[in-house]
XYZ file of N, CA, C and O in Angstrom:
432
model
N 0.845 -1.180 0.000
C 0.000 0.000 0.000
C 0.888 1.240 0.000
O 1.824 1.364 0.784
N 0.596 2.172 -0.900
C 1.422 3.364 -1.042
C 1.085 4.386 0.039
O -0.066 4.520 0.448
N 2.105 5.100 0.470
C 1.889 6.159 1.455
C 1.319 7.387 0.771
O 1.733 7.728 -0.330
N 0.378 8.073 1.403
C -0.151 9.295 0.797
C 0.903 10.398 0.849
O 1.718 10.459 1.771
N 0.873 11.264 -0.126
C 1.818 12.376 -0.161
C 1.416 13.427 0.862
O 0.229 13.623 1.119
N 2.395 14.118 1.437
C 2.042 15.172 2.402
C 1.421 16.368 1.683
O 1.769 16.678 0.543
N 0.525 17.017 2.372
C -0.116 18.204 1.809
C 0.800 19.410 1.988
O 1.808 19.359 2.707
N 0.444 20.506 1.349
C 1.237 21.732 1.450
C 1.222 22.242 2.892
O 2.244 22.713 3.409
N 0.072 22.144 3.532
C -0.022 22.608 4.922
C 0.899 21.801 5.824
O 1.561 22.363 6.710
N 0.978 20.504 5.610
C 1.860 19.679 6.425
C 3.320 20.063 6.210
O 4.096 20.149 7.171
N 3.713 20.291 4.972
C 5.094 20.677 4.691
C 5.435 22.033 5.310
O 6.502 22.205 5.910
N 4.523 22.987 5.199
C 4.784 24.330 5.720
C 4.837 24.319 7.240
O 5.771 24.865 7.850
N 3.847 23.708 7.886
C 3.833 23.685 9.352
C 5.026 22.916 9.906
O 5.652 23.341 10.878
N 5.347 21.794 9.296
C 6.486 21.014 9.770
C 7.794 21.753 9.606
O 8.631 21.783 10.513
N 7.999 22.386 8.456
C 9.246 23.120 8.204
C 9.387 24.319 9.135
O 10.470 24.562 9.696
N 8.305 25.076 9.303
C 8.357 26.233 10.206
C 8.620 25.802 11.636
O 9.368 26.466 12.366
N 8.032 24.696 12.043
C 8.262 24.203 13.400
C 9.710 23.817 13.593
O 10.320 24.136 14.623
N 10.304 23.132 12.620
C 11.711 22.732 12.737
C 12.611 23.957 12.825
O 13.486 24.044 13.697
N 12.392 24.922 11.951
C 13.271 26.094 11.914
C 13.155 26.910 13.200
O 14.163 27.223 13.857
N 11.917 27.253 13.586
C 11.749 28.112 14.759
C 12.082 27.403 16.069
O 12.637 28.010 16.979
N 11.758 26.121 16.168
C 12.100 25.420 17.409
C 13.599 25.210 17.528
O 14.154 25.265 18.629
N 14.300 25.004 16.405
C 15.759 24.884 16.462
C 16.382 26.191 16.928
O 17.250 26.193 17.816
N 15.943 27.296 16.347
C 16.485 28.592 16.773
C 16.190 28.862 18.245
O 17.067 29.303 18.998
N 14.958 28.594 18.660
C 14.585 28.866 20.060
C 15.378 27.996 21.021
O 15.894 28.479 22.043
N 15.498 26.704 20.695
C 16.229 25.817 21.618
C 17.715 26.141 21.651
O 18.346 26.057 22.702
N 18.295 26.508 20.510
C 19.715 26.871 20.517
C 19.957 28.153 21.304
O 20.946 28.268 22.044
N 19.050 29.126 21.149
C 19.226 30.373 21.898
C 18.971 30.188 23.391
O 19.670 30.773 24.216
N 17.978 29.385 23.736
C 17.647 29.214 25.157
C 18.604 28.280 25.877
O 18.896 28.478 27.063
N 19.095 27.271 25.187
C 19.983 26.307 25.865
C 21.426 26.777 25.882
O 22.194 26.381 26.762
N 21.798 27.572 24.907
C 23.185 28.022 24.854
C 24.133 26.896 24.483
O 25.311 26.926 24.847
N 23.635 25.902 23.768
C 24.461 24.755 23.386
C 25.517 25.199 22.388
O 25.223 25.878 21.407
N 26.757 24.822 22.671
C 27.843 25.177 21.763
C 28.644 23.958 21.330
O 29.412 24.032 20.384
N 28.468 22.855 22.030
C 29.191 21.641 21.655
C 28.449 20.930 20.528
O 27.258 21.155 20.301
N 29.156 20.068 19.858
C 28.552 19.325 18.749
C 27.439 18.406 19.201
O 26.422 18.250 18.520
N 27.617 17.804 20.393
C 26.591 16.890 20.917
C 25.325 17.666 21.281
O 24.207 17.228 20.995
N 25.486 18.842 21.879
C 24.330 19.652 22.255
C 23.546 20.129 21.040
O 22.308 20.101 21.027
N 24.258 20.561 19.997
C 23.595 21.008 18.771
C 22.889 19.839 18.100
O 21.776 19.984 17.571
N 23.515 18.649 18.126
C 22.896 17.466 17.523
C 21.619 17.085 18.265
O 20.602 16.735 17.641
N 21.619 17.176 19.574
C 20.416 16.851 20.367
C 19.304 17.849 20.058
O 18.140 17.475 19.891
N 19.658 19.136 19.961
C 18.662 20.161 19.629
C 18.100 19.917 18.234
O 16.885 20.003 18.003
N 18.963 19.578 17.275
C 18.509 19.354 15.906
C 17.595 18.144 15.811
O 16.548 18.185 15.141
N 17.938 17.058 16.488
C 17.108 15.849 16.448
C 15.762 16.100 17.125
O 14.707 15.683 16.618
N 15.783 16.805 18.239
C 14.508 17.078 18.918
C 13.648 18.036 18.092
O 12.420 17.907 18.063
N 14.247 18.986 17.386
C 13.478 19.890 16.533
C 12.878 19.128 15.353
O 11.736 19.379 14.962
N 13.632 18.188 14.778
C 13.087 17.371 13.688
C 11.923 16.513 14.177
O 10.917 16.363 13.484
N 12.062 15.947 15.378
C 10.974 15.132 15.929
C 9.737 15.987 16.180
O 8.602 15.574 15.887
N 9.934 17.196 16.688
C 8.808 18.098 16.935
C 8.150 18.519 15.619
O 6.923 18.571 15.514
N 8.951 18.790 14.606
C 8.403 19.149 13.299
C 7.615 18.011 12.678
O 6.573 18.213 12.064
N 8.112 16.788 12.837
C 7.384 15.620 12.328
C 6.066 15.447 13.068
O 5.030 15.160 12.450
N 6.083 15.650 14.369
C 4.853 15.535 15.157
C 3.823 16.580 14.718
O 2.638 16.265 14.537
N 4.260 17.814 14.507
C 3.342 18.871 14.078
C 2.797 18.569 12.685
O 1.600 18.719 12.415
N 3.657 18.112 11.784
C 3.212 17.825 10.420
C 2.213 16.680 10.385
O 1.288 16.679 9.576
N 2.369 15.715 11.250
C 1.449 14.575 11.240
C 0.123 14.888 11.915
O -0.870 14.203 11.678
N 0.082 15.906 12.762
C -1.178 16.233 13.435
C -2.022 17.234 12.658
O -3.152 17.498 13.049
N -1.495 17.798 11.566
C -2.304 18.676 10.716
C -3.398 17.821 10.097
O -3.119 16.764 9.529
N -4.664 18.236 10.214
C -5.743 17.387 9.688
C -5.647 17.236 8.172
O -5.392 18.203 7.453
N -5.848 16.020 7.724
C -5.857 15.737 6.297
C -7.207 16.112 5.712
O -8.232 16.021 6.390
N -7.241 16.529 4.450
C -8.537 16.822 3.835
C -9.344 15.536 3.697
O -8.836 14.524 3.234
N -10.583 15.585 4.154
C -11.447 14.409 4.101
C -12.075 14.235 2.732
O -11.923 15.081 1.839
N -12.785 13.146 2.550
C -13.465 12.948 1.270
C -14.568 13.986 1.102
O -15.241 14.369 2.053
N -14.722 14.432 -0.106
C -15.742 15.454 -0.381
C -17.111 14.809 -0.420
O -17.323 13.819 -1.086
N -18.010 15.421 0.314
C -19.382 14.935 0.331
C -20.231 15.825 -0.558
O -20.037 17.036 -0.599
N -21.185 15.250 -1.271
C -22.036 16.092 -2.106
C -22.907 17.003 -1.245
O -23.369 16.621 -0.178
N -23.077 18.206 -1.721
C -23.872 19.191 -1.004
C -25.315 19.094 -1.483
O -25.585 19.007 -2.677
N -26.246 19.094 -0.538
C -27.661 19.027 -0.898
C -28.089 20.361 -1.496
O -27.804 21.425 -0.961
N -28.765 20.314 -2.622
C -29.237 21.525 -3.292
C -30.679 21.760 -2.881
O -31.529 20.889 -3.031
N -30.942 22.944 -2.350
C -32.293 23.298 -1.942
C -32.837 24.262 -2.982
O -32.267 25.319 -3.220
N -33.921 23.897 -3.586
C -34.535 24.757 -4.596
C -35.667 25.545 -3.956
O -36.490 24.988 -3.232
N -35.729 26.853 -4.213
C -36.801 27.655 -3.609
C -38.148 27.311 -4.233
O -38.242 26.920 -5.388
N -39.177 27.449 -3.434
C -40.532 27.180 -3.916
C -40.975 28.314 -4.835
O -40.619 29.471 -4.655
N -41.741 27.996 -5.845
C -42.253 28.997 -6.779
C -43.425 29.695 -6.111
O -44.343 29.063 -5.599
N -43.394 31.043 -6.141
C -44.399 31.811 -5.405
C -45.767 31.792 -6.057
O -46.788 31.818 -5.381
N -45.826 31.758 -7.395
C -47.122 31.861 -8.042
C -47.793 30.504 -8.247
O -48.852 30.438 -8.823
N -47.214 29.443 -7.786
C -47.822 28.132 -7.934
C -48.183 27.611 -6.539
O -47.350 27.618 -5.641
N -49.412 27.183 -6.325
C -49.778 26.690 -4.994
C -49.040 25.391 -4.689
O -48.762 24.590 -5.567
N -48.737 25.213 -3.414
C -48.025 24.008 -2.992
C -48.928 22.800 -3.147
O -48.533 21.775 -3.682
N -50.162 22.924 -2.710
C -51.142 21.845 -2.901
C -52.230 22.376 -3.813
O -52.815 23.428 -3.560
N -52.501 21.688 -4.917
C -53.513 22.208 -5.846
C -54.906 22.131 -5.227
O -55.221 21.260 -4.425
N -55.731 23.094 -5.628
C -57.115 23.093 -5.167
C -57.862 21.976 -5.880
O -57.538 21.634 -7.025
N -58.849 21.386 -5.228
C -59.583 20.313 -5.889
C -60.277 20.812 -7.152
O -60.915 21.862 -7.147
N -60.116 20.083 -8.239
C -60.764 20.430 -9.491
C -60.009 21.455 -10.312
O -60.433 21.836 -11.386
N -58.885 21.958 -9.805
C -58.111 22.958 -10.539
C -56.719 22.386 -10.819
O -55.987 22.068 -9.890
N -56.346 22.258 -12.089
C -55.027 21.685 -12.385
C -53.908 22.681 -12.075
O -54.105 23.897 -12.105
N -52.757 22.145 -11.777
C -51.589 22.979 -11.498
C -51.002 23.433 -12.822
O -50.747 22.634 -13.720
N -50.823 24.742 -12.959
C -50.273 25.305 -14.190
C -48.745 25.248 -14.136
O -48.155 25.601 -13.124
N -48.128 24.804 -15.230
C -46.656 24.810 -15.235
C -46.125 26.237 -15.280
O -46.784 27.148 -15.783
N -44.954 26.419 -14.748
C -44.330 27.736 -14.718
C -43.814 28.059 -16.109
O -43.105 27.271 -16.731
N -44.193 29.228 -16.616
C -43.777 29.665 -17.946
C -42.532 30.535 -17.818
O -42.428 31.348 -16.892
N -41.582 30.389 -18.751
C -40.394 31.253 -18.679
C -40.766 32.695 -19.012
O -41.688 32.959 -19.776
N -40.025 33.606 -18.423
C -40.247 35.032 -18.650
C -39.379 35.463 -19.814
O -38.182 35.193 -19.849
N -39.997 36.117 -20.787
C -39.242 36.609 -21.934
C -39.010 38.107 -21.763
O -39.948 38.871 -21.585
N -37.781 38.491 -21.844
C -37.430 39.904 -21.729
C -37.261 40.488 -23.121
O -36.680 39.860 -23.996
N -37.790 41.666 -23.302
C -37.619 42.337 -24.592
C -36.696 43.525 -24.385
O -36.818 44.265 -23.409
N -35.788 43.672 -25.312
C -34.826 44.763 -25.237
C -34.973 45.582 -26.506
O -34.989 45.040 -27.614
N -35.075 46.871 -26.328
C -35.216 47.755 -27.482
C -33.904 47.780 -28.260
O -32.828 47.706 -27.671
N -33.991 47.883 -29.597
C -32.754 47.951 -30.373
C -32.006 49.239 -30.060
O -32.616 50.250 -29.687
N -30.700 49.230 -30.198
C -29.940 50.443 -29.867
C -30.276 51.573 -30.836
O -30.572 51.352 -32.010
N -30.264 52.788 -30.336
C -30.573 53.954 -31.156
C -29.417 54.186 -32.121
O -28.255 54.071 -31.747
N -29.773 54.507 -33.361
C -28.736 54.752 -34.372
C -28.290 56.201 -34.281
O -29.109 57.115 -34.309
N -27.012 56.398 -34.186
C -26.467 57.746 -34.155
C -25.818 58.028 -35.495
O -25.246 57.140 -36.123
N -25.911 59.271 -35.935
C -25.259 59.599 -37.218
C -23.733 59.487 -37.075
O -23.172 59.785 -36.034
N -23.101 59.047 -38.137
C -21.658 58.911 -38.147
C -21.056 60.266 -38.473
O -21.420 60.889 -39.475
N -20.158 60.714 -37.666
C -19.530 61.999 -37.883
C -18.088 61.762 -38.303
O -17.280 61.259 -37.528
N -17.785 62.149 -39.506
C -16.419 61.985 -39.999
C -15.792 63.348 -40.143
O -16.437 64.320 -40.510
N -14.505 63.384 -39.899
C -13.791 64.627 -40.059
C -13.418 64.807 -41.516
O -13.022 63.863 -42.181
N -13.546 65.988 -41.962
C -13.163 66.290 -43.344
C -11.650 66.344 -43.440
O -10.974 66.885 -42.563
N -11.133 65.768 -44.498
C -9.692 65.783 -44.699
C -9.307 67.120 -45.305
O -9.862 67.552 -46.307
N -8.375 67.813 -44.704
C -7.999 69.127 -45.252
C -6.575 69.159 -45.713
O -5.752 68.411 -45.419
């Protein structure tokens, strides 16, 4: 089974955690020996891995229910003896654009 690839959020949070925790631990501990720096680096990597793994993964997308509004001019329950009329589309009429005379400059 293949491992899933890390998301961008996991990479960013993990990297920022490693960088900032390494700087903070080096400044606060005052480690100057090679062993002290190695311990700080390993602990910062472990902390960054922990932060990256706890970032929530995107879940499967669920379909969203579509709610259609009720038509106002059609009764919800038809009256007895009266058929329900289908909704007719509204046709919009637009006046043609007004023609303006073309004004050309005379060549002189």
